[in-house]
Amino acid sequence: RPYDGQREWTLAAATPSLVSLRGSWFDYTGGAHPNHGSTGLLWDVKAETEIKPSALFRPGADMKVLDKAICDAVAVAKSHREGASPLDSVFGCPKWSDTELALAPSTEAGKIGGLIVLIDPYVVGSYAEGDYEVTIPLSAFRALLAPAHGGIFGGSPKSPGNPDGSPTTRI
């Protein structure tokens, strides 16, 4: 078949008030290579509606703290990935708002221990380098959390992910 497309959703983490899904998509339309990527969805259980990741954070919070944590985690992952180019002026540090976020299950039952940052090809490296998934522990961004959602966070992530930042789930 000349064309193909797939979508898959998996549960990333859940609390009684918030559910986090992570999605993967794959499309082939006859070009040099297929395209693929990731997405995240946060569902407010009580309001029965999707919320944007920005709702997790205080309005006006200095998000440079989270941006730096993501940049540092990507740099470490790249140092473990064979053939990865270092972050530079072409493929630099992503801002949190340029990535997809999912919630990371916690070592504390019923809590969220961090953020899973899903970074598609071309954001921090070439298509051949692939996508990245880095886990940011709660300790790196706790001060940024909005009071409405701060109570669902606690502990640390159950898993730090793969050292080279390769995704832990695939289509």
mmCIF file of N, CA, C and O in Angstrom, residues 14-85:
data_model
loop_
_atom_site.group_PDB
_atom_site.id
_atom_site.type_symbol
_atom_site.label_atom_id
_atom_site.label_comp_id
_atom_site.label_asym_id
_atom_site.label_seq_id
_atom_site.Cartn_x
_atom_site.Cartn_y
_atom_site.Cartn_z
ATOM 1 N N ALA A 14 -2.208 8.303 36.256
ATOM 2 C CA ALA A 14 -3.568 8.688 36.646
ATOM 3 C C ALA A 14 -3.635 8.936 38.145
ATOM 4 O O ALA A 14 -2.980 8.254 38.928
ATOM 5 N N THR A 15 -4.419 9.946 38.498
ATOM 6 C CA THR A 15 -4.781 10.214 39.882
ATOM 7 C C THR A 15 -6.314 10.285 39.895
ATOM 8 O O THR A 15 -6.939 10.287 38.832
ATOM 9 N N PRO A 16 -6.930 10.364 41.053
ATOM 10 C CA PRO A 16 -8.387 10.486 41.065
ATOM 11 C C PRO A 16 -8.902 11.739 40.346
ATOM 12 O O PRO A 16 -10.044 11.764 39.889
ATOM 13 N N SER A 17 -8.072 12.782 40.226
ATOM 14 C CA SER A 17 -8.558 14.018 39.602
ATOM 15 C C SER A 17 -7.990 14.297 38.213
ATOM 16 O O SER A 17 -8.542 15.101 37.474
ATOM 17 N N LEU A 18 -6.901 13.641 37.840
ATOM 18 C CA LEU A 18 -6.254 13.948 36.560
ATOM 19 C C LEU A 18 -5.706 12.674 35.928
ATOM 20 O O LEU A 18 -5.064 11.868 36.605
ATOM 21 N N VAL A 19 -5.979 12.513 34.635
ATOM 22 C CA VAL A 19 -5.472 11.378 33.867
ATOM 23 C C VAL A 19 -4.588 11.917 32.760
ATOM 24 O O VAL A 19 -4.922 12.905 32.109
ATOM 25 N N SER A 20 -3.447 11.265 32.549
ATOM 26 C CA SER A 20 -2.514 11.666 31.511
ATOM 27 C C SER A 20 -2.364 10.533 30.505
ATOM 28 O O SER A 20 -2.035 9.405 30.871
ATOM 29 N N LEU A 21 -2.621 10.860 29.248
ATOM 30 C CA LEU A 21 -2.427 9.914 28.150
ATOM 31 C C LEU A 21 -1.267 10.384 27.292
ATOM 32 O O LEU A 21 -1.017 11.585 27.174
ATOM 33 N N ARG A 22 -0.585 9.441 26.696
ATOM 34 C CA ARG A 22 0.445 9.782 25.713
ATOM 35 C C ARG A 22 0.069 9.087 24.418
ATOM 36 O O ARG A 22 -0.382 7.949 24.425
ATOM 37 N N GLY A 23 0.227 9.817 23.348
ATOM 38 C CA GLY A 23 -0.131 9.279 22.050
ATOM 39 C C GLY A 23 1.057 9.253 21.116
ATOM 40 O O GLY A 23 1.977 10.060 21.234
ATOM 41 N N SER A 24 1.019 8.297 20.198
ATOM 42 C CA SER A 24 2.010 8.208 19.143
ATOM 43 C C SER A 24 1.266 8.163 17.825
ATOM 44 O O SER A 24 0.200 7.555 17.719
ATOM 45 N N TRP A 25 1.827 8.811 16.816
ATOM 46 C CA TRP A 25 1.224 8.765 15.497
ATOM 47 C C TRP A 25 2.311 8.483 14.462
ATOM 48 O O TRP A 25 3.491 8.753 14.685
ATOM 49 N N PHE A 26 1.882 7.895 13.366
ATOM 50 C CA PHE A 26 2.770 7.503 12.289
ATOM 51 C C PHE A 26 2.009 7.711 10.991
ATOM 52 O O PHE A 26 0.874 7.261 10.864
ATOM 53 N N ASP A 27 2.597 8.418 10.037
ATOM 54 C CA ASP A 27 1.981 8.624 8.716
ATOM 55 C C ASP A 27 3.013 8.385 7.634
ATOM 56 O O ASP A 27 4.147 8.869 7.732
ATOM 57 N N TYR A 28 2.621 7.636 6.608
ATOM 58 C CA TYR A 28 3.458 7.496 5.424
ATOM 59 C C TYR A 28 2.604 7.875 4.226
ATOM 60 O O TYR A 28 1.536 7.298 3.997
ATOM 61 N N THR A 29 3.057 8.868 3.480
ATOM 62 C CA THR A 29 2.293 9.358 2.328
ATOM 63 C C THR A 29 3.086 9.244 1.035
ATOM 64 O O THR A 29 2.812 9.950 0.066
ATOM 65 N N GLY A 30 4.104 8.368 1.023
ATOM 66 C CA GLY A 30 4.842 8.125 -0.209
ATOM 67 C C GLY A 30 6.144 8.889 -0.331
ATOM 68 O O GLY A 30 6.817 8.809 -1.354
ATOM 69 N N GLY A 31 6.551 9.621 0.676
ATOM 70 C CA GLY A 31 7.770 10.419 0.605
ATOM 71 C C GLY A 31 9.019 9.605 0.882
ATOM 72 O O GLY A 31 9.013 8.372 0.868
ATOM 73 N N ALA A 32 10.109 10.305 1.168
ATOM 74 C CA ALA A 32 11.394 9.658 1.413
ATOM 75 C C ALA A 32 11.370 8.800 2.674
ATOM 76 O O ALA A 32 12.067 7.798 2.764
ATOM 77 N N HIS A 33 10.606 9.196 3.645
ATOM 78 C CA HIS A 33 10.469 8.428 4.881
ATOM 79 C C HIS A 33 9.139 8.780 5.516
ATOM 80 O O HIS A 33 8.551 9.818 5.219
ATOM 81 N N PRO A 34 8.657 7.927 6.383
ATOM 82 C CA PRO A 34 7.410 8.262 7.074
ATOM 83 C C PRO A 34 7.659 9.367 8.094
ATOM 84 O O PRO A 34 8.799 9.663 8.441
ATOM 85 N N ASN A 35 6.613 9.976 8.550
ATOM 86 C CA ASN A 35 6.690 10.932 9.652
ATOM 87 C C ASN A 35 6.025 10.304 10.864
ATOM 88 O O ASN A 35 5.112 9.498 10.734
ATOM 89 N N HIS A 36 6.521 10.675 12.020
ATOM 90 C CA HIS A 36 5.928 10.166 13.245
ATOM 91 C C HIS A 36 6.113 11.207 14.334
ATOM 92 O O HIS A 36 6.904 12.139 14.190
ATOM 93 N N GLY A 37 5.372 11.038 15.383
ATOM 94 C CA GLY A 37 5.494 11.980 16.481
ATOM 95 C C GLY A 37 4.710 11.536 17.691
ATOM 96 O O GLY A 37 4.139 10.453 17.731
ATOM 97 N N SER A 38 4.716 12.405 18.677
ATOM 98 C CA SER A 38 4.080 12.126 19.954
ATOM 99 C C SER A 38 3.125 13.248 20.313
ATOM 100 O O SER A 38 3.245 14.369 19.831
ATOM 101 N N THR A 39 2.219 12.928 21.198
ATOM 102 C CA THR A 39 1.306 13.923 21.725
ATOM 103 C C THR A 39 0.941 13.530 23.155
ATOM 104 O O THR A 39 1.122 12.386 23.550
ATOM 105 N N GLY A 40 0.489 14.480 23.903
ATOM 106 C CA GLY A 40 0.042 14.222 25.257
ATOM 107 C C GLY A 40 -1.351 14.781 25.452
ATOM 108 O O GLY A 40 -1.755 15.719 24.758
ATOM 109 N N LEU A 41 -2.098 14.193 26.366
ATOM 110 C CA LEU A 41 -3.439 14.679 26.677
ATOM 111 C C LEU A 41 -3.635 14.583 28.184
ATOM 112 O O LEU A 41 -3.358 13.539 28.778
ATOM 113 N N LEU A 42 -4.056 15.683 28.779
ATOM 114 C CA LEU A 42 -4.378 15.724 30.207
ATOM 115 C C LEU A 42 -5.883 15.857 30.344
ATOM 116 O O LEU A 42 -6.488 16.757 29.754
ATOM 117 N N TRP A 43 -6.478 14.974 31.127
ATOM 118 C CA TRP A 43 -7.926 14.947 31.288
ATOM 119 C C TRP A 43 -8.291 15.222 32.743
ATOM 120 O O TRP A 43 -7.860 14.499 33.647
ATOM 121 N N ASP A 44 -9.050 16.291 32.955
ATOM 122 C CA ASP A 44 -9.562 16.630 34.278
ATOM 123 C C ASP A 44 -10.786 15.754 34.517
ATOM 124 O O ASP A 44 -11.821 15.918 33.862
ATOM 125 N N VAL A 45 -10.666 14.810 35.435
ATOM 126 C CA VAL A 45 -11.715 13.829 35.677
ATOM 127 C C VAL A 45 -12.983 14.486 36.202
ATOM 128 O O VAL A 45 -14.091 14.184 35.737
ATOM 129 N N LYS A 46 -12.859 15.405 37.146
ATOM 130 C CA LYS A 46 -14.041 16.032 37.754
ATOM 131 C C LYS A 46 -14.778 16.936 36.778
ATOM 132 O O LYS A 46 -15.995 16.939 36.721
ATOM 133 N N ALA A 47 -14.043 17.726 35.995
ATOM 134 C CA ALA A 47 -14.665 18.636 35.034
ATOM 135 C C ALA A 47 -15.017 17.943 33.721
ATOM 136 O O ALA A 47 -15.692 18.521 32.876
ATOM 137 N N GLU A 48 -14.535 16.700 33.552
ATOM 138 C CA GLU A 48 -14.760 15.931 32.324
ATOM 139 C C GLU A 48 -14.357 16.707 31.079
ATOM 140 O O GLU A 48 -15.101 16.818 30.109
ATOM 141 N N THR A 49 -13.121 17.241 31.121
ATOM 142 C CA THR A 49 -12.623 18.010 29.984
ATOM 143 C C THR A 49 -11.100 17.927 29.909
ATOM 144 O O THR A 49 -10.430 17.687 30.917
ATOM 145 N N GLU A 50 -10.593 18.143 28.726
ATOM 146 C CA GLU A 50 -9.148 18.217 28.527
ATOM 147 C C GLU A 50 -8.638 19.538 29.089
ATOM 148 O O GLU A 50 -9.317 20.568 28.997
ATOM 149 N N ILE A 51 -7.454 19.505 29.690
ATOM 150 C CA ILE A 51 -6.818 20.748 30.111
ATOM 151 C C ILE A 51 -5.465 20.855 29.420
ATOM 152 O O ILE A 51 -4.863 19.849 29.042
ATOM 153 N N LYS A 52 -5.020 22.044 29.235
ATOM 154 C CA LYS A 52 -3.720 22.292 28.622
ATOM 155 C C LYS A 52 -2.628 22.122 29.671
ATOM 156 O O LYS A 52 -2.849 22.404 30.857
ATOM 157 N N PRO A 53 -1.435 21.685 29.274
ATOM 158 C CA PRO A 53 -0.349 21.546 30.239
ATOM 159 C C PRO A 53 -0.059 22.835 31.012
ATOM 160 O O PRO A 53 0.317 22.783 32.178
ATOM 161 N N SER A 54 -0.268 23.973 30.395
ATOM 162 C CA SER A 54 -0.006 25.247 31.075
ATOM 163 C C SER A 54 -0.862 25.412 32.334
ATOM 164 O O SER A 54 -0.479 26.130 33.255
ATOM 165 N N ALA A 55 -2.014 24.722 32.399
ATOM 166 C CA ALA A 55 -2.887 24.815 33.574
ATOM 167 C C ALA A 55 -2.250 24.194 34.817
ATOM 168 O O ALA A 55 -2.673 24.476 35.941
ATOM 169 N N LEU A 56 -1.229 23.375 34.632
ATOM 170 C CA LEU A 56 -0.534 22.769 35.767
ATOM 171 C C LEU A 56 0.316 23.780 36.524
ATOM 172 O O LEU A 56 0.667 23.558 37.680
ATOM 173 N N PHE A 57 0.650 24.883 35.856
ATOM 174 C CA PHE A 57 1.615 25.831 36.408
ATOM 175 C C PHE A 57 0.948 27.149 36.812
ATOM 176 O O PHE A 57 -0.078 27.541 36.267
ATOM 177 N N ARG A 58 1.582 27.819 37.787
ATOM 178 C CA ARG A 58 1.083 29.117 38.245
ATOM 179 C C ARG A 58 1.124 30.121 37.095
ATOM 180 O O ARG A 58 2.101 30.161 36.348
ATOM 181 N N PRO A 59 0.096 30.963 36.966
ATOM 182 C CA PRO A 59 0.161 32.029 35.966
ATOM 183 C C PRO A 59 1.359 32.937 36.269
ATOM 184 O O PRO A 59 1.607 33.293 37.418
ATOM 185 N N GLY A 60 2.117 33.252 35.259
ATOM 186 C CA GLY A 60 3.262 34.138 35.424
ATOM 187 C C GLY A 60 4.500 33.467 35.987
ATOM 188 O O GLY A 60 5.497 34.145 36.248
ATOM 189 N N ALA A 61 4.458 32.146 36.187
ATOM 190 C CA ALA A 61 5.636 31.436 36.714
ATOM 191 C C ALA A 61 6.794 31.549 35.728
ATOM 192 O O ALA A 61 6.591 31.556 34.511
ATOM 193 N N ASP A 62 7.997 31.654 36.248
ATOM 194 C CA ASP A 62 9.193 31.742 35.412
ATOM 195 C C ASP A 62 9.534 30.340 34.916
ATOM 196 O O ASP A 62 10.162 29.553 35.638
ATOM 197 N N MET A 63 9.122 30.029 33.709
ATOM 198 C CA MET A 63 9.267 28.690 33.163
ATOM 199 C C MET A 63 10.695 28.379 32.707
ATOM 200 O O MET A 63 10.968 27.278 32.240
ATOM 201 N N LYS A 64 11.610 29.347 32.874
ATOM 202 C CA LYS A 64 13.010 29.086 32.514
ATOM 203 C C LYS A 64 13.582 27.935 33.332
ATOM 204 O O LYS A 64 14.470 27.226 32.874
ATOM 205 N N VAL A 65 13.069 27.748 34.534
ATOM 206 C CA VAL A 65 13.522 26.649 35.389
ATOM 207 C C VAL A 65 13.212 25.303 34.721
ATOM 208 O O VAL A 65 14.060 24.418 34.653
ATOM 209 N N LEU A 66 12.000 25.158 34.217
ATOM 210 C CA LEU A 66 11.616 23.920 33.539
ATOM 211 C C LEU A 66 12.359 23.794 32.210
ATOM 212 O O LEU A 66 12.810 22.702 31.863
ATOM 213 N N ASP A 67 12.488 24.896 31.475
ATOM 214 C CA ASP A 67 13.236 24.857 30.211
ATOM 215 C C ASP A 67 14.661 24.359 30.435
ATOM 216 O O ASP A 67 15.170 23.525 29.680
ATOM 217 N N LYS A 68 15.308 24.838 31.487
ATOM 218 C CA LYS A 68 16.684 24.425 31.780
ATOM 219 C C LYS A 68 16.736 22.950 32.163
ATOM 220 O O LYS A 68 17.633 22.216 31.727
ATOM 221 N N ALA A 69 15.787 22.491 32.949
ATOM 222 C CA ALA A 69 15.756 21.082 33.343
ATOM 223 C C ALA A 69 15.601 20.181 32.118
ATOM 224 O O ALA A 69 16.258 19.145 32.002
ATOM 225 N N ILE A 70 14.750 20.599 31.181
ATOM 226 C CA ILE A 70 14.566 19.834 29.950
ATOM 227 C C ILE A 70 15.842 19.861 29.117
ATOM 228 O O ILE A 70 16.301 18.823 28.617
ATOM 229 N N CYS A 71 16.440 21.018 28.966
ATOM 230 C CA CYS A 71 17.675 21.154 28.188
ATOM 231 C C CYS A 71 18.776 20.271 28.771
ATOM 232 O O CYS A 71 19.459 19.539 28.037
ATOM 233 N N ASP A 72 18.942 20.322 30.073
ATOM 234 C CA ASP A 72 19.970 19.508 30.725
ATOM 235 C C ASP A 72 19.703 18.016 30.512
ATOM 236 O O ASP A 72 20.630 17.243 30.248
ATOM 237 N N ALA A 73 18.450 17.603 30.624
ATOM 238 C CA ALA A 73 18.103 16.188 30.445
ATOM 239 C C ALA A 73 18.347 15.739 29.007
ATOM 240 O O ALA A 73 18.832 14.627 28.778
ATOM 241 N N VAL A 74 18.029 16.592 28.035
ATOM 242 C CA VAL A 74 18.279 16.254 26.626
ATOM 243 C C VAL A 74 19.778 16.143 26.376
ATOM 244 O O VAL A 74 20.242 15.214 25.701
ATOM 245 N N ALA A 75 20.559 17.067 26.919
ATOM 246 C CA ALA A 75 22.015 17.031 26.737
ATOM 247 C C ALA A 75 22.597 15.734 27.297
ATOM 248 O O ALA A 75 23.461 15.110 26.661
ATOM 249 N N VAL A 76 22.125 15.302 28.449
ATOM 250 C CA VAL A 76 22.598 14.044 29.038
ATOM 251 C C VAL A 76 22.190 12.868 28.153
ATOM 252 O O VAL A 76 23.002 11.976 27.863
ATOM 253 N N ALA A 77 20.936 12.862 27.685
ATOM 254 C CA ALA A 77 20.470 11.777 26.818
ATOM 255 C C ALA A 77 21.304 11.710 25.540
ATOM 256 O O ALA A 77 21.700 10.624 25.099
ATOM 257 N N LYS A 78 21.587 12.876 24.948
ATOM 258 C CA LYS A 78 22.392 12.901 23.730
ATOM 259 C C LYS A 78 23.791 12.336 23.973
ATOM 260 O O LYS A 78 24.363 11.699 23.087
ATOM 261 N N SER A 79 24.331 12.547 25.165
ATOM 262 C CA SER A 79 25.668 12.027 25.463
ATOM 263 C C SER A 79 25.681 10.500 25.532
ATOM 264 O O SER A 79 26.738 9.885 25.414
ATOM 265 N N HIS A 80 24.518 9.873 25.701
ATOM 266 C CA HIS A 80 24.408 8.419 25.757
ATOM 267 C C HIS A 80 23.969 7.804 24.430
ATOM 268 O O HIS A 80 23.947 6.585 24.307
ATOM 269 N N ARG A 81 23.594 8.634 23.470
ATOM 270 C CA ARG A 81 23.058 8.109 22.213
ATOM 271 C C ARG A 81 24.130 8.133 21.135
ATOM 272 O O ARG A 81 24.663 9.192 20.803
ATOM 273 N N GLU A 82 24.409 6.974 20.589
ATOM 274 C CA GLU A 82 25.427 6.873 19.538
ATOM 275 C C GLU A 82 25.006 7.683 18.316
ATOM 276 O O GLU A 82 23.868 7.601 17.859
ATOM 277 N N GLY A 83 25.910 8.514 17.821
ATOM 278 C CA GLY A 83 25.659 9.312 16.626
ATOM 279 C C GLY A 83 24.895 10.598 16.855
ATOM 280 O O GLY A 83 24.631 11.338 15.909
ATOM 281 N N ALA A 84 24.530 10.883 18.078
ATOM 282 C CA ALA A 84 23.770 12.110 18.357
ATOM 283 C C ALA A 84 24.689 13.322 18.287
ATOM 284 O O ALA A 84 25.828 13.281 18.741
ATOM 285 N N SER A 85 24.182 14.385 17.703
ATOM 286 C CA SER A 85 24.945 15.634 17.657
ATOM 287 C C SER A 85 24.638 16.444 18.909
ATOM 288 O O SER A 85 23.519 16.399 19.423
#
